[in-house]
Short mmCIF file of N, CA and C in Angstrom, two decimals:
data_model
loop_
_atom_site.label_atom_id
_atom_site.label_comp_id
_atom_site.label_asym_id
_atom_site.label_seq_id
_atom_site.Cartn_x
_atom_site.Cartn_y
_atom_site.Cartn_z
N UNK A 243 0.83 -1.19 0.00
CA UNK A 243 0.00 0.00 0.00
C UNK A 243 0.87 1.25 0.00
N UNK A 244 1.92 1.26 0.84
CA UNK A 244 2.76 2.45 0.90
C UNK A 244 3.51 2.67 -0.40
N UNK A 245 4.09 1.61 -0.98
CA UNK A 245 4.89 1.77 -2.19
C UNK A 245 4.03 2.04 -3.41
N UNK A 246 2.78 1.59 -3.37
CA UNK A 246 1.89 1.82 -4.50
C UNK A 246 1.15 3.16 -4.40
N UNK A 247 1.27 3.81 -3.27
CA UNK A 247 0.60 5.10 -3.10
C UNK A 247 -0.90 4.98 -2.96
N UNK A 248 -1.40 3.82 -2.53
CA UNK A 248 -2.84 3.63 -2.37
C UNK A 248 -3.24 3.90 -0.93
N UNK A 249 -4.51 4.24 -0.74
CA UNK A 249 -5.04 4.49 0.59
C UNK A 249 -5.37 3.16 1.26
N UNK A 250 -5.01 3.04 2.52
CA UNK A 250 -5.37 1.85 3.29
C UNK A 250 -6.69 2.12 4.00
N UNK A 251 -7.48 1.09 4.19
CA UNK A 251 -8.71 1.20 4.94
C UNK A 251 -8.48 0.57 6.31
N UNK A 252 -8.68 1.36 7.36
CA UNK A 252 -8.51 0.85 8.71
C UNK A 252 -9.75 0.04 9.05
N UNK A 253 -9.54 -1.21 9.43
CA UNK A 253 -10.66 -2.08 9.75
C UNK A 253 -10.66 -2.40 11.24
N UNK A 254 -11.79 -2.89 11.70
CA UNK A 254 -11.89 -3.35 13.06
C UNK A 254 -12.25 -2.29 14.08
N UNK A 255 -12.68 -1.10 13.65
CA UNK A 255 -13.07 -0.06 14.61
C UNK A 255 -14.44 -0.39 15.19
N UNK A 256 -14.58 -0.19 16.49
CA UNK A 256 -15.86 -0.42 17.14
C UNK A 256 -16.89 0.61 16.65
N UNK A 257 -16.46 1.85 16.50
CA UNK A 257 -17.33 2.92 16.01
C UNK A 257 -16.75 3.49 14.72
N UNK A 258 -17.08 2.89 13.58
CA UNK A 258 -16.50 3.36 12.32
C UNK A 258 -17.13 4.66 11.80
N UNK A 259 -18.36 4.96 12.22
CA UNK A 259 -19.08 6.11 11.68
C UNK A 259 -19.44 7.10 12.77
N UNK A 260 -18.81 8.25 12.75
CA UNK A 260 -19.09 9.34 13.66
C UNK A 260 -18.54 10.61 13.05
N UNK A 261 -18.97 11.74 13.57
CA UNK A 261 -18.52 13.03 13.04
C UNK A 261 -18.12 13.95 14.19
N UNK A 262 -17.33 14.94 13.86
CA UNK A 262 -16.97 15.99 14.81
C UNK A 262 -17.85 17.20 14.51
N UNK A 263 -18.33 17.85 15.56
CA UNK A 263 -19.17 19.03 15.40
C UNK A 263 -18.65 20.15 16.29
N UNK A 264 -18.86 21.38 15.87
CA UNK A 264 -18.43 22.53 16.66
C UNK A 264 -19.50 22.96 17.67
N UNK A 265 -20.70 22.42 17.54
CA UNK A 265 -21.80 22.87 18.40
C UNK A 265 -22.38 21.72 19.21
N UNK A 266 -22.86 22.07 20.38
CA UNK A 266 -23.65 21.17 21.21
C UNK A 266 -25.04 21.80 21.30
N UNK A 267 -25.97 21.36 20.47
CA UNK A 267 -27.27 22.01 20.42
C UNK A 267 -28.08 21.80 21.70
N UNK A 268 -29.02 22.70 21.91
CA UNK A 268 -29.95 22.52 23.03
C UNK A 268 -30.75 21.26 22.77
N UNK A 269 -31.05 20.52 23.82
CA UNK A 269 -31.80 19.28 23.68
C UNK A 269 -32.65 19.06 24.92
N UNK A 270 -33.79 18.43 24.74
CA UNK A 270 -34.64 18.09 25.88
C UNK A 270 -34.05 16.96 26.69
N UNK A 271 -33.36 16.03 26.01
CA UNK A 271 -32.75 14.90 26.70
C UNK A 271 -31.26 15.16 26.88
N UNK A 272 -30.86 15.43 28.12
CA UNK A 272 -29.46 15.63 28.46
C UNK A 272 -29.15 14.72 29.64
N UNK A 273 -28.13 13.92 29.49
CA UNK A 273 -27.74 13.01 30.57
C UNK A 273 -26.24 12.77 30.50
N UNK A 274 -25.70 12.18 31.55
CA UNK A 274 -24.26 12.02 31.70
C UNK A 274 -23.90 10.57 32.01
N UNK A 275 -22.68 10.20 31.64
CA UNK A 275 -22.15 8.89 31.97
C UNK A 275 -20.81 9.05 32.66
N UNK A 276 -20.53 8.18 33.62
CA UNK A 276 -19.32 8.27 34.42
C UNK A 276 -18.66 6.90 34.52
N UNK A 277 -17.39 6.84 34.15
CA UNK A 277 -16.58 5.64 34.30
C UNK A 277 -15.49 5.95 35.32
N UNK A 278 -15.48 5.21 36.43
CA UNK A 278 -14.49 5.46 37.48
C UNK A 278 -13.15 4.86 37.08
N UNK A 279 -12.09 5.51 37.54
CA UNK A 279 -10.76 5.00 37.29
C UNK A 279 -9.81 5.51 38.35
N UNK A 280 -8.63 4.97 38.37
CA UNK A 280 -7.55 5.49 39.21
C UNK A 280 -6.28 5.45 38.39
N UNK A 281 -5.76 4.24 38.12
CA UNK A 281 -4.62 4.16 37.19
C UNK A 281 -5.13 4.46 35.79
N UNK A 282 -6.30 3.91 35.47
CA UNK A 282 -6.99 4.32 34.24
C UNK A 282 -7.69 5.64 34.53
N UNK A 283 -8.21 6.25 33.49
CA UNK A 283 -8.84 7.56 33.63
C UNK A 283 -10.24 7.45 34.23
N UNK A 284 -10.56 8.42 35.07
CA UNK A 284 -11.95 8.68 35.41
C UNK A 284 -12.49 9.49 34.24
N UNK A 285 -13.64 9.08 33.72
CA UNK A 285 -14.17 9.71 32.51
C UNK A 285 -15.63 10.11 32.72
N UNK A 286 -15.93 11.37 32.41
CA UNK A 286 -17.29 11.88 32.49
C UNK A 286 -17.65 12.44 31.12
N UNK A 287 -18.82 12.02 30.63
CA UNK A 287 -19.26 12.46 29.30
C UNK A 287 -20.69 12.98 29.40
N UNK A 288 -20.96 14.03 28.64
CA UNK A 288 -22.31 14.58 28.51
C UNK A 288 -22.91 14.08 27.21
N UNK A 289 -24.18 13.70 27.26
CA UNK A 289 -24.89 13.25 26.06
C UNK A 289 -26.11 14.13 25.89
N UNK A 290 -26.25 14.68 24.71
CA UNK A 290 -27.48 15.39 24.34
C UNK A 290 -28.10 14.60 23.20
N UNK A 291 -29.33 14.20 23.40
CA UNK A 291 -30.00 13.36 22.42
C UNK A 291 -31.14 14.11 21.76
N UNK A 292 -31.10 14.16 20.44
CA UNK A 292 -32.17 14.72 19.63
C UNK A 292 -32.54 13.65 18.61
N UNK A 293 -33.69 13.02 18.81
CA UNK A 293 -34.12 11.91 17.96
C UNK A 293 -33.02 10.85 17.92
N UNK A 294 -32.49 10.52 16.74
CA UNK A 294 -31.45 9.50 16.61
C UNK A 294 -30.05 10.11 16.55
N UNK A 295 -29.90 11.33 17.03
CA UNK A 295 -28.59 11.99 17.05
C UNK A 295 -28.10 12.08 18.49
N UNK A 296 -26.91 11.55 18.73
CA UNK A 296 -26.27 11.63 20.03
C UNK A 296 -25.10 12.59 19.92
N UNK A 297 -25.13 13.66 20.71
CA UNK A 297 -24.04 14.63 20.76
C UNK A 297 -23.26 14.35 22.04
N UNK A 298 -21.97 14.05 21.89
CA UNK A 298 -21.11 13.71 23.03
C UNK A 298 -20.13 14.84 23.31
N UNK A 299 -19.97 15.12 24.61
CA UNK A 299 -18.98 16.11 25.03
C UNK A 299 -18.23 15.55 26.25
N UNK A 300 -16.92 15.56 26.15
CA UNK A 300 -16.05 15.11 27.23
C UNK A 300 -15.98 16.19 28.31
N UNK A 301 -16.11 15.77 29.57
CA UNK A 301 -15.97 16.70 30.68
C UNK A 301 -14.76 16.39 31.54
N UNK A 302 -14.56 15.12 31.89
CA UNK A 302 -13.43 14.73 32.73
C UNK A 302 -12.73 13.56 32.07
N UNK A 303 -11.40 13.61 32.08
CA UNK A 303 -10.58 12.51 31.58
C UNK A 303 -9.25 12.59 32.31
N UNK A 304 -9.22 12.08 33.55
CA UNK A 304 -8.03 12.20 34.40
C UNK A 304 -7.79 10.91 35.16
N UNK A 305 -6.53 10.53 35.28
CA UNK A 305 -6.18 9.43 36.16
C UNK A 305 -5.90 10.01 37.55
N UNK A 306 -5.98 9.15 38.56
CA UNK A 306 -5.78 9.55 39.95
C UNK A 306 -6.65 10.73 40.35
N UNK A 307 -7.88 10.72 39.88
CA UNK A 307 -8.84 11.79 40.17
C UNK A 307 -9.50 11.49 41.51
N UNK A 308 -9.32 12.36 42.46
CA UNK A 308 -9.84 12.16 43.81
C UNK A 308 -11.38 12.24 43.83
N UNK A 309 -12.00 11.46 44.70
CA UNK A 309 -13.46 11.48 44.83
C UNK A 309 -13.95 12.86 45.23
N UNK A 310 -13.20 13.55 46.09
CA UNK A 310 -13.60 14.90 46.50
C UNK A 310 -13.60 15.87 45.31
N UNK A 311 -12.63 15.73 44.42
CA UNK A 311 -12.60 16.57 43.20
C UNK A 311 -13.79 16.25 42.31
N UNK A 312 -14.09 14.96 42.18
CA UNK A 312 -15.21 14.53 41.35
C UNK A 312 -16.52 15.08 41.90
N UNK A 313 -16.70 14.98 43.22
CA UNK A 313 -17.93 15.49 43.84
C UNK A 313 -18.06 16.99 43.61
N UNK A 314 -16.99 17.74 43.78
CA UNK A 314 -17.03 19.19 43.53
C UNK A 314 -17.42 19.50 42.10
N UNK A 315 -16.82 18.78 41.15
CA UNK A 315 -17.13 19.02 39.74
C UNK A 315 -18.59 18.68 39.45
N UNK A 316 -19.05 17.53 39.94
CA UNK A 316 -20.43 17.11 39.69
C UNK A 316 -21.43 18.08 40.30
N UNK A 317 -21.16 18.56 41.51
CA UNK A 317 -22.07 19.52 42.15
C UNK A 317 -22.14 20.82 41.36
N UNK A 318 -21.04 21.25 40.81
CA UNK A 318 -21.00 22.51 40.07
C UNK A 318 -21.57 22.39 38.66
N UNK A 319 -21.48 21.20 38.04
CA UNK A 319 -21.81 21.09 36.61
C UNK A 319 -22.91 20.11 36.25
N UNK A 320 -23.19 19.13 37.10
CA UNK A 320 -24.10 18.05 36.71
C UNK A 320 -25.17 17.83 37.77
N UNK A 321 -25.20 18.60 38.80
CA UNK A 321 -25.95 18.32 40.02
C UNK A 321 -27.40 17.89 39.78
N UNK A 322 -28.13 18.57 38.95
CA UNK A 322 -29.56 18.25 38.77
C UNK A 322 -29.82 17.39 37.54
N UNK A 323 -28.79 16.97 36.88
CA UNK A 323 -28.95 16.18 35.65
C UNK A 323 -28.96 14.69 35.95
N UNK A 324 -29.34 13.92 34.95
CA UNK A 324 -29.32 12.46 35.06
C UNK A 324 -27.88 11.97 34.88
N UNK A 325 -27.44 11.09 35.78
CA UNK A 325 -26.08 10.59 35.76
C UNK A 325 -26.10 9.07 35.95
N UNK A 326 -25.50 8.35 35.00
CA UNK A 326 -25.35 6.89 35.10
C UNK A 326 -23.88 6.58 35.28
N UNK A 327 -23.55 5.74 36.27
CA UNK A 327 -22.16 5.45 36.58
C UNK A 327 -21.88 3.95 36.48
N UNK A 328 -20.62 3.65 36.35
CA UNK A 328 -20.11 2.29 36.26
C UNK A 328 -20.65 1.45 37.41
N UNK A 329 -21.42 0.42 37.09
CA UNK A 329 -22.04 -0.43 38.10
C UNK A 329 -21.03 -1.21 38.94
N UNK A 330 -19.81 -1.37 38.44
CA UNK A 330 -18.82 -2.17 39.15
C UNK A 330 -18.07 -1.37 40.21
N UNK A 331 -18.53 -0.17 40.50
CA UNK A 331 -17.90 0.67 41.52
C UNK A 331 -18.92 1.10 42.57
N UNK A 332 -19.50 0.15 43.31
CA UNK A 332 -20.56 0.51 44.27
C UNK A 332 -20.09 1.44 45.39
N UNK A 333 -18.81 1.32 45.81
CA UNK A 333 -18.31 2.19 46.87
C UNK A 333 -18.30 3.65 46.42
N UNK A 334 -17.81 3.90 45.20
CA UNK A 334 -17.77 5.27 44.69
C UNK A 334 -19.18 5.82 44.48
N UNK A 335 -20.09 4.98 44.00
CA UNK A 335 -21.48 5.42 43.81
C UNK A 335 -22.08 5.80 45.16
N UNK A 336 -21.82 4.99 46.18
CA UNK A 336 -22.33 5.30 47.53
C UNK A 336 -21.76 6.62 48.04
N UNK A 337 -20.48 6.88 47.78
CA UNK A 337 -19.87 8.14 48.22
C UNK A 337 -20.50 9.33 47.50
N UNK A 338 -20.79 9.18 46.22
CA UNK A 338 -21.45 10.27 45.49
C UNK A 338 -22.85 10.51 46.05
N UNK A 339 -23.57 9.45 46.32
CA UNK A 339 -24.92 9.60 46.89
C UNK A 339 -24.88 10.25 48.26
N UNK A 340 -23.90 9.88 49.09
CA UNK A 340 -23.76 10.49 50.42
C UNK A 340 -23.48 11.99 50.31
N UNK A 341 -22.85 12.40 49.22
CA UNK A 341 -22.56 13.82 48.99
C UNK A 341 -23.74 14.55 48.34
N UNK A 342 -24.83 13.83 48.11
CA UNK A 342 -26.02 14.46 47.55
C UNK A 342 -26.12 14.42 46.04
N UNK A 343 -25.23 13.68 45.38
CA UNK A 343 -25.28 13.57 43.92
C UNK A 343 -26.31 12.50 43.54
N UNK A 344 -27.21 12.85 42.63
CA UNK A 344 -28.18 11.87 42.13
C UNK A 344 -27.50 11.05 41.05
N UNK A 345 -27.26 9.78 41.34
CA UNK A 345 -26.55 8.92 40.41
C UNK A 345 -27.21 7.55 40.40
N UNK A 346 -27.31 6.97 39.21
CA UNK A 346 -27.83 5.62 39.04
C UNK A 346 -26.70 4.71 38.63
N UNK A 347 -26.79 3.45 39.05
CA UNK A 347 -25.89 2.46 38.49
C UNK A 347 -26.33 2.21 37.05
N UNK A 348 -25.37 2.09 36.15
CA UNK A 348 -25.70 1.83 34.75
C UNK A 348 -26.48 0.54 34.65
N UNK A 349 -27.45 0.51 33.75
CA UNK A 349 -28.28 -0.68 33.56
C UNK A 349 -27.43 -1.84 33.07
N UNK A 350 -27.69 -2.98 33.64
CA UNK A 350 -26.99 -4.20 33.25
C UNK A 350 -28.01 -5.17 32.68
N UNK A 351 -27.78 -5.56 31.46
CA UNK A 351 -28.60 -6.57 30.78
C UNK A 351 -27.65 -7.65 30.30
N UNK A 352 -28.16 -8.80 29.90
CA UNK A 352 -27.25 -9.82 29.35
C UNK A 352 -26.41 -9.24 28.22
N UNK A 353 -25.13 -9.57 28.22
CA UNK A 353 -24.18 -9.08 27.23
C UNK A 353 -24.22 -7.55 27.13
N UNK A 354 -24.18 -6.90 28.30
CA UNK A 354 -24.38 -5.45 28.38
C UNK A 354 -23.34 -4.64 27.62
N UNK A 355 -22.13 -5.14 27.48
CA UNK A 355 -21.13 -4.37 26.74
C UNK A 355 -21.53 -4.28 25.26
N UNK A 356 -21.81 -5.42 24.65
CA UNK A 356 -22.20 -5.40 23.23
C UNK A 356 -23.54 -4.70 23.03
N UNK A 357 -24.49 -4.93 23.93
CA UNK A 357 -25.77 -4.26 23.79
C UNK A 357 -25.63 -2.75 23.88
N UNK A 358 -24.78 -2.27 24.79
CA UNK A 358 -24.55 -0.83 24.91
C UNK A 358 -23.84 -0.27 23.71
N UNK A 359 -22.85 -0.99 23.20
CA UNK A 359 -22.14 -0.55 21.99
C UNK A 359 -23.12 -0.47 20.83
N UNK A 360 -23.94 -1.50 20.66
CA UNK A 360 -24.89 -1.51 19.55
C UNK A 360 -25.95 -0.43 19.69
N UNK A 361 -26.36 -0.14 20.92
CA UNK A 361 -27.33 0.94 21.12
C UNK A 361 -26.73 2.27 20.65
N UNK A 362 -25.47 2.52 20.98
CA UNK A 362 -24.81 3.74 20.50
C UNK A 362 -24.67 3.72 18.98
N UNK A 363 -24.29 2.58 18.43
CA UNK A 363 -24.06 2.48 16.98
C UNK A 363 -25.34 2.65 16.17
N UNK A 364 -26.49 2.46 16.78
CA UNK A 364 -27.77 2.62 16.07
C UNK A 364 -28.17 4.08 15.93
N UNK A 365 -27.35 4.98 16.44
CA UNK A 365 -27.61 6.42 16.38
C UNK A 365 -26.53 7.10 15.57
N UNK A 366 -26.80 8.34 15.18
CA UNK A 366 -25.78 9.19 14.58
C UNK A 366 -24.98 9.80 15.72
N UNK A 367 -23.67 9.59 15.72
CA UNK A 367 -22.83 10.08 16.79
C UNK A 367 -22.08 11.32 16.32
N UNK A 368 -22.21 12.40 17.09
CA UNK A 368 -21.53 13.66 16.80
C UNK A 368 -20.74 14.04 18.04
N UNK A 369 -19.44 14.24 17.89
CA UNK A 369 -18.55 14.53 19.00
C UNK A 369 -18.14 16.00 18.96
N UNK A 370 -18.30 16.67 20.09
CA UNK A 370 -17.94 18.08 20.20
C UNK A 370 -16.44 18.22 19.94
N UNK A 371 -16.06 19.20 19.12
CA UNK A 371 -14.69 19.32 18.61
C UNK A 371 -13.63 19.51 19.69
N UNK A 372 -13.99 20.02 20.85
CA UNK A 372 -13.02 20.19 21.92
C UNK A 372 -12.78 18.94 22.75
N UNK A 373 -13.49 17.87 22.45
CA UNK A 373 -13.38 16.62 23.19
C UNK A 373 -12.27 15.76 22.61
N UNK A 374 -11.04 16.21 22.77
CA UNK A 374 -9.89 15.58 22.11
C UNK A 374 -9.63 14.15 22.56
N UNK A 375 -9.79 13.86 23.85
CA UNK A 375 -9.57 12.49 24.33
C UNK A 375 -10.66 11.56 23.80
N UNK A 376 -11.88 12.06 23.71
CA UNK A 376 -12.97 11.26 23.18
C UNK A 376 -12.75 10.95 21.70
N UNK A 377 -12.31 11.94 20.95
CA UNK A 377 -12.00 11.73 19.53
C UNK A 377 -10.89 10.68 19.40
N UNK A 378 -9.87 10.78 20.24
CA UNK A 378 -8.78 9.80 20.21
C UNK A 378 -9.30 8.40 20.51
N UNK A 379 -10.18 8.27 21.51
CA UNK A 379 -10.74 6.97 21.82
C UNK A 379 -11.55 6.41 20.64
N UNK A 380 -12.38 7.24 20.04
CA UNK A 380 -13.20 6.76 18.92
C UNK A 380 -12.33 6.33 17.73
N UNK A 381 -11.20 6.99 17.56
CA UNK A 381 -10.29 6.60 16.47
C UNK A 381 -9.58 5.28 16.77
N UNK A 382 -9.39 4.96 18.05
CA UNK A 382 -8.55 3.83 18.43
C UNK A 382 -9.27 2.66 19.10
N UNK A 383 -10.54 2.78 19.40
CA UNK A 383 -11.30 1.70 20.05
C UNK A 383 -11.62 0.66 18.99
N UNK A 384 -11.05 -0.53 19.14
CA UNK A 384 -11.16 -1.55 18.09
C UNK A 384 -11.56 -2.90 18.66
N UNK A 385 -11.93 -3.78 17.74
CA UNK A 385 -12.25 -5.16 18.11
C UNK A 385 -10.95 -5.95 18.27
N UNK A 386 -10.97 -6.93 19.16
CA UNK A 386 -9.83 -7.84 19.29
C UNK A 386 -9.70 -8.62 17.99
N UNK A 387 -8.46 -9.07 17.74
CA UNK A 387 -8.22 -9.83 16.51
C UNK A 387 -7.45 -11.11 16.85
N UNK A 388 -7.69 -12.12 16.03
CA UNK A 388 -6.90 -13.35 16.11
C UNK A 388 -5.50 -13.05 15.60
N UNK A 389 -4.60 -14.01 15.76
CA UNK A 389 -3.22 -13.82 15.30
C UNK A 389 -3.14 -13.54 13.81
N UNK A 390 -4.08 -14.05 13.03
CA UNK A 390 -4.06 -13.81 11.58
C UNK A 390 -4.79 -12.52 11.21
N UNK A 391 -5.03 -11.67 12.20
CA UNK A 391 -5.64 -10.34 12.03
C UNK A 391 -7.13 -10.37 11.72
N UNK A 392 -7.75 -11.54 11.83
CA UNK A 392 -9.19 -11.62 11.65
C UNK A 392 -9.85 -11.13 12.94
N UNK A 393 -10.89 -10.32 12.81
CA UNK A 393 -11.58 -9.75 13.97
C UNK A 393 -12.31 -10.84 14.75
N UNK A 394 -12.18 -10.80 16.07
CA UNK A 394 -12.93 -11.70 16.95
C UNK A 394 -14.31 -11.05 17.15
N UNK A 395 -15.38 -11.72 16.76
CA UNK A 395 -16.71 -11.11 16.83
C UNK A 395 -17.10 -10.67 18.24
N UNK A 396 -17.65 -9.47 18.33
CA UNK A 396 -18.25 -8.94 19.56
C UNK A 396 -17.31 -8.88 20.75
N UNK A 397 -16.02 -8.66 20.51
CA UNK A 397 -15.05 -8.59 21.59
C UNK A 397 -14.15 -7.37 21.40
N UNK A 398 -14.51 -6.24 22.03
CA UNK A 398 -13.65 -5.06 21.91
C UNK A 398 -12.41 -5.20 22.79
N UNK A 399 -11.32 -4.54 22.38
CA UNK A 399 -10.13 -4.52 23.22
C UNK A 399 -10.42 -3.66 24.45
N UNK A 400 -9.66 -3.87 25.49
CA UNK A 400 -9.86 -3.09 26.71
C UNK A 400 -8.86 -1.94 26.77
N UNK A 401 -8.85 -1.13 25.71
CA UNK A 401 -8.01 0.07 25.62
C UNK A 401 -8.82 1.14 24.89
N UNK A 402 -8.49 2.37 25.16
CA UNK A 402 -9.16 3.50 24.50
C UNK A 402 -10.68 3.41 24.67
N UNK A 403 -11.12 3.12 25.89
CA UNK A 403 -12.55 2.88 26.07
C UNK A 403 -13.17 3.55 27.29
N UNK A 404 -12.47 4.43 27.97
CA UNK A 404 -13.00 4.99 29.20
C UNK A 404 -14.16 5.95 28.93
N UNK A 405 -13.99 6.88 28.02
CA UNK A 405 -15.10 7.76 27.65
C UNK A 405 -16.15 6.99 26.85
N UNK A 406 -15.72 6.02 26.05
CA UNK A 406 -16.66 5.17 25.32
C UNK A 406 -17.54 4.40 26.30
N UNK A 407 -16.95 3.88 27.38
CA UNK A 407 -17.73 3.18 28.40
C UNK A 407 -18.70 4.13 29.09
N UNK A 408 -18.24 5.34 29.41
CA UNK A 408 -19.11 6.32 30.05
C UNK A 408 -20.31 6.64 29.14
N UNK A 409 -20.06 6.75 27.85
CA UNK A 409 -21.15 6.99 26.89
C UNK A 409 -22.10 5.80 26.86
N UNK A 410 -21.53 4.62 26.91
CA UNK A 410 -22.35 3.39 26.90
C UNK A 410 -23.24 3.35 28.14
N UNK A 411 -22.69 3.68 29.31
CA UNK A 411 -23.49 3.69 30.54
C UNK A 411 -24.64 4.69 30.42
N UNK A 412 -24.35 5.87 29.92
CA UNK A 412 -25.37 6.92 29.83
C UNK A 412 -26.48 6.53 28.87
N UNK A 413 -26.11 6.11 27.67
CA UNK A 413 -27.12 5.83 26.64
C UNK A 413 -27.93 4.58 26.99
N UNK A 414 -27.27 3.56 27.53
CA UNK A 414 -28.02 2.34 27.86
C UNK A 414 -28.95 2.55 29.05
N UNK A 415 -28.67 3.54 29.89
CA UNK A 415 -29.52 3.82 31.05
C UNK A 415 -30.62 4.83 30.73
N UNK A 416 -30.29 5.88 29.99
CA UNK A 416 -31.24 6.97 29.78
C UNK A 416 -31.66 7.18 28.33
N UNK A 417 -30.98 6.59 27.38
CA UNK A 417 -31.27 6.84 25.97
C UNK A 417 -32.56 6.20 25.52
N UNK A 418 -32.93 6.56 24.33
CA UNK A 418 -34.13 6.00 23.70
C UNK A 418 -33.94 4.50 23.55
N UNK A 419 -34.90 3.75 24.02
CA UNK A 419 -34.79 2.30 24.02
C UNK A 419 -35.06 1.74 22.61
N UNK A 420 -34.24 0.80 22.23
CA UNK A 420 -34.39 0.12 20.95
C UNK A 420 -34.16 -1.35 21.17
N UNK A 421 -34.57 -2.15 20.20
CA UNK A 421 -34.24 -3.56 20.23
C UNK A 421 -32.75 -3.70 19.99
N UNK A 422 -32.13 -4.57 20.75
CA UNK A 422 -30.70 -4.80 20.58
C UNK A 422 -30.48 -5.89 19.54
N UNK A 423 -29.45 -5.73 18.76
CA UNK A 423 -29.04 -6.79 17.85
C UNK A 423 -27.54 -6.76 17.76
N UNK A 424 -26.94 -7.92 17.78
CA UNK A 424 -25.49 -8.00 17.70
C UNK A 424 -25.07 -7.74 16.26
N UNK A 425 -24.20 -6.75 16.07
CA UNK A 425 -23.72 -6.38 14.73
C UNK A 425 -22.47 -7.14 14.44
#
């Protein structure tokens, strides 16, 4: 490909179709997703939903983010909004609730990772242009592959997925419900 001067097609992306936008339009449905981390990033994403359009905006993407810092940020920016958080962090969810933050554990259904990914993929995804870490994740979040580079069906790699997971939590908990189908 390089010597022939031809364009290569990158395959195996979890989210192959999305766009960058300069605007976050007003929307009746606004909700947030939170993925807890320490060595990995704590990730907070805002979702504005208008029909089948999901507008994503990154708010937090930091490792070693203290719970007290998170609570301060949430109280100042998300306090009265809908917030879905990583279900596998019950201690952190309890701490947020004790601080007065309204937070739900993300909905868990059978095969919740693939169902959440597919729910997002069934919409038009538009990422706010200042969300640089989110754009990087969407460019690099891929399916696992066998040694011969064939994609392993329905198995994403566990990298470049913190904001993607936060989006999955938000949309699967608060987004417009659809029938799930494995793509």
